[in-house]
Amino acid sequence: MTAPLTPPPPPHDQTPQQDWQAPPPAGVHEGAYEQDGPGMKTEVREAAVITIAVALGGALLGLLWVWLAPRVPLVGDQVGNGWVVYIKDTEGEQAIGVDGTFTLLALGFGVVSAVVVFLARRHGGVPLVVALTAGGLLGSLLAWRIGVWLGPAQDVIAHARAAGKGVTFSAPLKLGAKGALLAWSVAALLVHLGLTALFGPRDPDLYDQGPYPRDGYGAPLA
């Protein structure tokens, strides 16, 4: 007696619930990684170059400070065998103008450097922000020292003797408000972050690759 023939089992239904195991479309992950920007080593290398370039801009800031900063008038007088030096205009605001000129110039340099760096490197990143901040601080320090070096003589007694009794001469450049050294870095940081937030590239949406429907895992439905 032979066993009845049984039909083969029907093939499994390819329900939409099983399509979640399908690999994502070709090029999705590759495109995502391509838009992530260069690797960390490249970003660090670019950040180092930007730091040096921004810092060297401090030389121009120092020259402009020497040229535009108001002069504090001093007068020398001989008392016995010695000399005394005093401010000619005790109510003048030239000293405040020296600090204000440096601060305004530093803010302008911060804005310009942030715009230039953003246009050259739109992807941004932490190393780039650190480079702008460090470069601005180094540039401010360089500008300060150049201004002091190229400005009026630091030895006011010798300058008074050379000028003569009662003759007005300029005091050496002095940055009284040391907080002005941070103006460049703060301006560059804020402007660059603002430009990146408004005009920077957006991260690609991996779940929006076409009009066809997808399941909860982002895979296309059959």
mmCIF file of N, CA and C in Angstrom, residues 132-218:
data_model
loop_
_atom_site.group_PDB
_atom_site.id
_atom_site.type_symbol
_atom_site.label_atom_id
_atom_site.label_comp_id
_atom_site.label_asym_id
_atom_site.label_seq_id
_atom_site.Cartn_x
_atom_site.Cartn_y
_atom_site.Cartn_z
ATOM 1 N N LEU A 132 40.394 79.087 14.966
ATOM 2 C CA LEU A 132 40.009 80.499 14.921
ATOM 3 C C LEU A 132 40.222 81.176 16.270
ATOM 4 N N THR A 133 39.829 80.491 17.337
ATOM 5 C CA THR A 133 39.969 81.071 18.668
ATOM 6 C C THR A 133 41.435 81.259 19.047
ATOM 7 N N ALA A 134 42.243 80.211 18.861
ATOM 8 C CA ALA A 134 43.659 80.297 19.203
ATOM 9 C C ALA A 134 44.388 81.290 18.305
ATOM 10 N N GLY A 135 44.071 81.268 17.013
ATOM 11 C CA GLY A 135 44.718 82.199 16.101
ATOM 12 C C GLY A 135 44.393 83.646 16.423
ATOM 13 N N GLY A 136 43.138 83.913 16.807
ATOM 14 C CA GLY A 136 42.771 85.270 17.182
ATOM 15 C C GLY A 136 43.504 85.759 18.421
ATOM 16 N N LEU A 137 43.657 84.872 19.405
ATOM 17 C CA LEU A 137 44.383 85.255 20.619
ATOM 18 C C LEU A 137 45.863 85.507 20.328
ATOM 19 N N LEU A 138 46.478 84.606 19.555
ATOM 20 C CA LEU A 138 47.882 84.799 19.201
ATOM 21 C C LEU A 138 48.074 86.057 18.359
ATOM 22 N N GLY A 139 47.130 86.302 17.440
ATOM 23 C CA GLY A 139 47.222 87.515 16.627
ATOM 24 C C GLY A 139 47.103 88.780 17.459
ATOM 25 N N SER A 140 46.239 88.755 18.473
ATOM 26 C CA SER A 140 46.092 89.923 19.349
ATOM 27 C C SER A 140 47.365 90.160 20.156
ATOM 28 N N LEU A 141 47.959 89.090 20.662
ATOM 29 C CA LEU A 141 49.213 89.236 21.396
ATOM 30 C C LEU A 141 50.323 89.784 20.508
ATOM 31 N N LEU A 142 50.387 89.298 19.283
ATOM 32 C CA LEU A 142 51.391 89.792 18.342
ATOM 33 C C LEU A 142 51.156 91.263 18.016
ATOM 34 N N ALA A 143 49.901 91.643 17.796
ATOM 35 C CA ALA A 143 49.582 93.039 17.497
ATOM 36 C C ALA A 143 49.938 93.955 18.665
ATOM 37 N N TRP A 144 49.672 93.497 19.861
ATOM 38 C CA TRP A 144 49.993 94.296 21.054
ATOM 39 C C TRP A 144 51.494 94.557 21.151
ATOM 40 N N ARG A 145 52.295 93.491 20.995
ATOM 41 C CA ARG A 145 53.740 93.664 21.108
ATOM 42 C C ARG A 145 54.303 94.502 19.960
ATOM 43 N N ILE A 146 53.783 94.336 18.755
ATOM 44 C CA ILE A 146 54.253 95.143 17.625
ATOM 45 C C ILE A 146 53.906 96.614 17.843
ATOM 46 N N GLY A 147 52.689 96.874 18.346
ATOM 47 C CA GLY A 147 52.301 98.255 18.611
ATOM 48 C C GLY A 147 53.190 98.913 19.650
ATOM 49 N N VAL A 148 53.505 98.183 20.713
ATOM 50 C CA VAL A 148 54.394 98.728 21.745
ATOM 51 C C VAL A 148 55.798 98.951 21.192
ATOM 52 N N TRP A 149 56.231 98.048 20.338
ATOM 53 C CA TRP A 149 57.589 98.139 19.786
ATOM 54 C C TRP A 149 57.722 99.279 18.780
ATOM 55 N N LEU A 150 56.734 99.438 17.899
ATOM 56 C CA LEU A 150 56.811 100.463 16.860
ATOM 57 C C LEU A 150 56.268 101.820 17.310
ATOM 58 N N GLY A 151 55.597 101.854 18.444
ATOM 59 C CA GLY A 151 55.054 103.111 18.931
ATOM 60 C C GLY A 151 56.123 104.016 19.528
ATOM 61 N N PRO A 152 55.703 105.073 20.200
ATOM 62 C CA PRO A 152 56.665 105.987 20.842
ATOM 63 C C PRO A 152 57.581 105.258 21.825
ATOM 64 N N ALA A 153 58.707 105.864 22.109
ATOM 65 C CA ALA A 153 59.732 105.251 22.959
ATOM 66 C C ALA A 153 59.178 104.923 24.336
ATOM 67 N N GLN A 154 59.648 103.816 24.883
ATOM 68 C CA GLN A 154 59.192 103.365 26.193
ATOM 69 C C GLN A 154 59.876 104.123 27.339
ATOM 70 N N ASP A 155 61.078 104.589 27.127
ATOM 71 C CA ASP A 155 61.799 105.318 28.171
ATOM 72 C C ASP A 155 61.346 106.781 28.129
ATOM 73 N N VAL A 156 60.344 107.108 28.943
ATOM 74 C CA VAL A 156 59.777 108.459 28.888
ATOM 75 C C VAL A 156 60.742 109.508 29.434
ATOM 76 N N ILE A 157 61.599 109.147 30.377
ATOM 77 C CA ILE A 157 62.561 110.107 30.914
ATOM 78 C C ILE A 157 63.566 110.508 29.839
ATOM 79 N N ALA A 158 64.089 109.521 29.145
ATOM 80 C CA ALA A 158 65.022 109.826 28.065
ATOM 81 C C ALA A 158 64.327 110.606 26.951
ATOM 82 N N HIS A 159 63.073 110.260 26.684
ATOM 83 C CA HIS A 159 62.323 110.988 25.661
ATOM 84 C C HIS A 159 62.097 112.434 26.088
ATOM 85 N N ALA A 160 61.804 112.663 27.362
ATOM 86 C CA ALA A 160 61.601 114.033 27.850
ATOM 87 C C ALA A 160 62.885 114.847 27.763
ATOM 88 N N ARG A 161 63.997 114.237 28.102
ATOM 89 C CA ARG A 161 65.274 114.946 27.985
ATOM 90 C C ARG A 161 65.576 115.298 26.538
ATOM 91 N N ALA A 162 65.288 114.353 25.633
ATOM 92 C CA ALA A 162 65.558 114.621 24.220
ATOM 93 C C ALA A 162 64.639 115.708 23.678
ATOM 94 N N ALA A 163 63.386 115.725 24.150
ATOM 95 C CA ALA A 163 62.438 116.726 23.659
ATOM 96 C C ALA A 163 62.714 118.103 24.260
ATOM 97 N N GLY A 164 63.135 118.135 25.508
ATOM 98 C CA GLY A 164 63.396 119.413 26.155
ATOM 99 C C GLY A 164 62.329 119.762 27.176
ATOM 100 N N LYS A 165 62.667 120.671 28.044
ATOM 101 C CA LYS A 165 61.764 121.082 29.119
ATOM 102 C C LYS A 165 60.525 121.774 28.560
ATOM 103 N N GLY A 166 59.361 121.300 29.009
ATOM 104 C CA GLY A 166 58.096 121.900 28.609
ATOM 105 C C GLY A 166 57.616 121.535 27.222
ATOM 106 N N VAL A 167 58.326 120.677 26.523
ATOM 107 C CA VAL A 167 57.944 120.272 25.164
ATOM 108 C C VAL A 167 57.061 119.031 25.240
ATOM 109 N N THR A 168 55.967 119.077 24.496
ATOM 110 C CA THR A 168 55.019 117.954 24.502
ATOM 111 C C THR A 168 55.528 116.813 23.633
ATOM 112 N N PHE A 169 55.425 115.616 24.120
ATOM 113 C CA PHE A 169 55.773 114.421 23.358
ATOM 114 C C PHE A 169 54.755 113.337 23.675
ATOM 115 N N SER A 170 54.756 112.278 22.879
ATOM 116 C CA SER A 170 53.743 111.224 22.992
ATOM 117 C C SER A 170 54.185 110.141 23.954
ATOM 118 N N ALA A 171 53.224 109.684 24.727
ATOM 119 C CA ALA A 171 53.489 108.566 25.632
ATOM 120 C C ALA A 171 53.545 107.262 24.842
ATOM 121 N N PRO A 172 54.244 106.271 25.350
ATOM 122 C CA PRO A 172 54.274 104.967 24.665
ATOM 123 C C PRO A 172 52.891 104.319 24.656
ATOM 124 N N LEU A 173 52.654 103.517 23.621
ATOM 125 C CA LEU A 173 51.382 102.813 23.540
ATOM 126 C C LEU A 173 51.278 101.810 24.687
ATOM 127 N N LYS A 174 50.139 101.823 25.321
ATOM 128 C CA LYS A 174 49.901 100.941 26.449
ATOM 129 C C LYS A 174 48.471 100.429 26.382
ATOM 130 N N LEU A 175 48.325 99.131 26.476
ATOM 131 C CA LEU A 175 46.997 98.516 26.473
ATOM 132 C C LEU A 175 46.562 98.324 27.916
ATOM 133 N N GLY A 176 45.747 99.247 28.390
ATOM 134 C CA GLY A 176 45.310 99.176 29.778
ATOM 135 C C GLY A 176 44.288 98.081 30.029
ATOM 136 N N ALA A 177 43.357 97.891 29.109
ATOM 137 C CA ALA A 177 42.311 96.867 29.251
ATOM 138 C C ALA A 177 42.783 95.594 28.561
ATOM 139 N N LYS A 178 43.349 94.687 29.339
ATOM 140 C CA LYS A 178 43.873 93.444 28.746
ATOM 141 C C LYS A 178 42.767 92.562 28.184
ATOM 142 N N GLY A 179 41.521 92.812 28.584
ATOM 143 C CA GLY A 179 40.421 92.040 28.005
ATOM 144 C C GLY A 179 40.254 92.272 26.516
ATOM 145 N N ALA A 180 40.831 93.366 25.991
ATOM 146 C CA ALA A 180 40.751 93.624 24.554
ATOM 147 C C ALA A 180 41.479 92.558 23.748
ATOM 148 N N LEU A 181 42.386 91.828 24.389
ATOM 149 C CA LEU A 181 43.101 90.756 23.685
ATOM 150 C C LEU A 181 42.174 89.608 23.294
ATOM 151 N N LEU A 182 41.007 89.530 23.908
ATOM 152 C CA LEU A 182 40.053 88.459 23.594
ATOM 153 C C LEU A 182 39.023 88.869 22.553
ATOM 154 N N ALA A 183 39.022 90.129 22.158
ATOM 155 C CA ALA A 183 37.988 90.617 21.238
ATOM 156 C C ALA A 183 38.038 89.891 19.907
ATOM 157 N N TRP A 184 39.217 89.680 19.371
ATOM 158 C CA TRP A 184 39.365 89.004 18.073
ATOM 159 C C TRP A 184 38.794 87.594 18.158
ATOM 160 N N SER A 185 39.185 86.830 19.164
ATOM 161 C CA SER A 185 38.739 85.442 19.279
ATOM 162 C C SER A 185 37.231 85.354 19.472
ATOM 163 N N VAL A 186 36.675 86.210 20.320
ATOM 164 C CA VAL A 186 35.238 86.155 20.576
ATOM 165 C C VAL A 186 34.450 86.506 19.320
ATOM 166 N N ALA A 187 34.862 87.555 18.616
ATOM 167 C CA ALA A 187 34.157 87.949 17.396
ATOM 168 C C ALA A 187 34.235 86.862 16.336
ATOM 169 N N ALA A 188 35.419 86.280 16.148
ATOM 170 C CA ALA A 188 35.576 85.220 15.148
ATOM 171 C C ALA A 188 34.732 84.004 15.498
ATOM 172 N N LEU A 189 34.700 83.639 16.777
ATOM 173 C CA LEU A 189 33.926 82.475 17.198
ATOM 174 C C LEU A 189 32.436 82.680 16.960
ATOM 175 N N LEU A 190 31.905 83.817 17.374
ATOM 176 C CA LEU A 190 30.471 84.064 17.234
ATOM 177 C C LEU A 190 30.056 84.176 15.768
ATOM 178 N N VAL A 191 30.840 84.886 14.986
ATOM 179 C CA VAL A 191 30.480 85.062 13.571
ATOM 180 C C VAL A 191 30.557 83.736 12.828
ATOM 181 N N HIS A 192 31.586 82.950 13.091
ATOM 182 C CA HIS A 192 31.711 81.672 12.383
ATOM 183 C C HIS A 192 30.588 80.707 12.770
ATOM 184 N N LEU A 193 30.254 80.652 14.045
ATOM 185 C CA LEU A 193 29.148 79.785 14.458
ATOM 186 C C LEU A 193 27.830 80.244 13.833
ATOM 187 N N GLY A 194 27.631 81.549 13.766
ATOM 188 C CA GLY A 194 26.411 82.052 13.138
ATOM 189 C C GLY A 194 26.338 81.723 11.660
ATOM 190 N N LEU A 195 27.436 81.884 10.944
ATOM 191 C CA LEU A 195 27.453 81.554 9.512
ATOM 192 C C LEU A 195 27.252 80.061 9.289
ATOM 193 N N THR A 196 27.848 79.250 10.146
ATOM 194 C CA THR A 196 27.683 77.801 10.002
ATOM 195 C C THR A 196 26.238 77.388 10.253
ATOM 196 N N ALA A 197 25.601 78.017 11.245
ATOM 197 C CA ALA A 197 24.214 77.669 11.538
ATOM 198 C C ALA A 197 23.272 78.110 10.420
ATOM 199 N N LEU A 198 23.568 79.222 9.774
ATOM 200 C CA LEU A 198 22.668 79.752 8.750
ATOM 201 C C LEU A 198 22.939 79.170 7.365
ATOM 202 N N PHE A 199 24.212 79.030 7.010
ATOM 203 C CA PHE A 199 24.548 78.661 5.636
ATOM 204 C C PHE A 199 25.387 77.401 5.530
ATOM 205 N N GLY A 200 25.678 76.736 6.640
ATOM 206 C CA GLY A 200 26.503 75.535 6.591
ATOM 207 C C GLY A 200 25.764 74.364 5.987
ATOM 208 N N PRO A 201 26.490 73.332 5.544
ATOM 209 C CA PRO A 201 25.850 72.139 4.960
ATOM 210 C C PRO A 201 25.048 71.383 6.000
ATOM 211 N N ARG A 202 23.975 70.786 5.570
ATOM 212 C CA ARG A 202 23.115 69.994 6.450
ATOM 213 C C ARG A 202 23.445 68.514 6.314
ATOM 214 N N ASP A 203 23.280 67.766 7.372
ATOM 215 C CA ASP A 203 23.488 66.322 7.333
ATOM 216 C C ASP A 203 22.421 65.670 6.471
ATOM 217 N N PRO A 204 22.795 64.715 5.609
ATOM 218 C CA PRO A 204 21.807 64.065 4.745
ATOM 219 C C PRO A 204 20.840 63.212 5.547
ATOM 220 N N ASP A 205 19.595 63.163 5.102
ATOM 221 C CA ASP A 205 18.567 62.340 5.730
ATOM 222 C C ASP A 205 18.544 60.988 5.045
ATOM 223 N N LEU A 206 19.032 59.956 5.748
ATOM 224 C CA LEU A 206 19.112 58.627 5.142
ATOM 225 C C LEU A 206 17.746 58.014 4.899
ATOM 226 N N TYR A 207 16.705 58.526 5.522
ATOM 227 C CA TYR A 207 15.363 57.963 5.359
ATOM 228 C C TYR A 207 14.546 58.721 4.325
ATOM 229 N N ASP A 208 15.191 59.610 3.614
ATOM 230 C CA ASP A 208 14.479 60.371 2.591
ATOM 231 C C ASP A 208 15.244 60.256 1.290
ATOM 232 N N GLN A 209 15.214 59.073 0.700
ATOM 233 C CA GLN A 209 15.961 58.789 -0.505
ATOM 234 C C GLN A 209 15.050 58.637 -1.729
ATOM 235 N N GLY A 210 13.788 58.962 -1.618
ATOM 236 C CA GLY A 210 12.920 58.837 -2.772
ATOM 237 C C GLY A 210 11.468 58.830 -2.364
ATOM 238 N N PRO A 211 10.566 58.887 -3.354
ATOM 239 C CA PRO A 211 9.133 58.934 -3.042
ATOM 240 C C PRO A 211 8.534 57.585 -2.694
ATOM 241 N N TYR A 212 9.269 56.484 -2.931
ATOM 242 C CA TYR A 212 8.691 55.170 -2.682
ATOM 243 C C TYR A 212 8.626 54.918 -1.181
ATOM 244 N N PRO A 213 7.626 54.131 -0.742
ATOM 245 C CA PRO A 213 7.425 53.916 0.706
ATOM 246 C C PRO A 213 8.539 53.085 1.315
ATOM 247 N N ARG A 214 8.782 53.291 2.619
ATOM 248 C CA ARG A 214 9.800 52.565 3.366
ATOM 249 C C ARG A 214 9.200 52.069 4.672
ATOM 250 N N ASP A 215 9.825 51.038 5.214
ATOM 251 C CA ASP A 215 9.349 50.537 6.500
ATOM 252 C C ASP A 215 10.002 51.324 7.629
ATOM 253 N N GLY A 216 9.787 50.861 8.866
ATOM 254 C CA GLY A 216 10.301 51.577 10.020
ATOM 255 C C GLY A 216 11.804 51.574 10.134
ATOM 256 N N TYR A 217 12.514 50.729 9.377
ATOM 257 C CA TYR A 217 13.956 50.658 9.416
ATOM 258 C C TYR A 217 14.606 51.400 8.250
ATOM 259 N N GLY A 218 13.832 52.042 7.429
ATOM 260 C CA GLY A 218 14.373 52.781 6.307
ATOM 261 C C GLY A 218 14.556 51.998 5.042
#
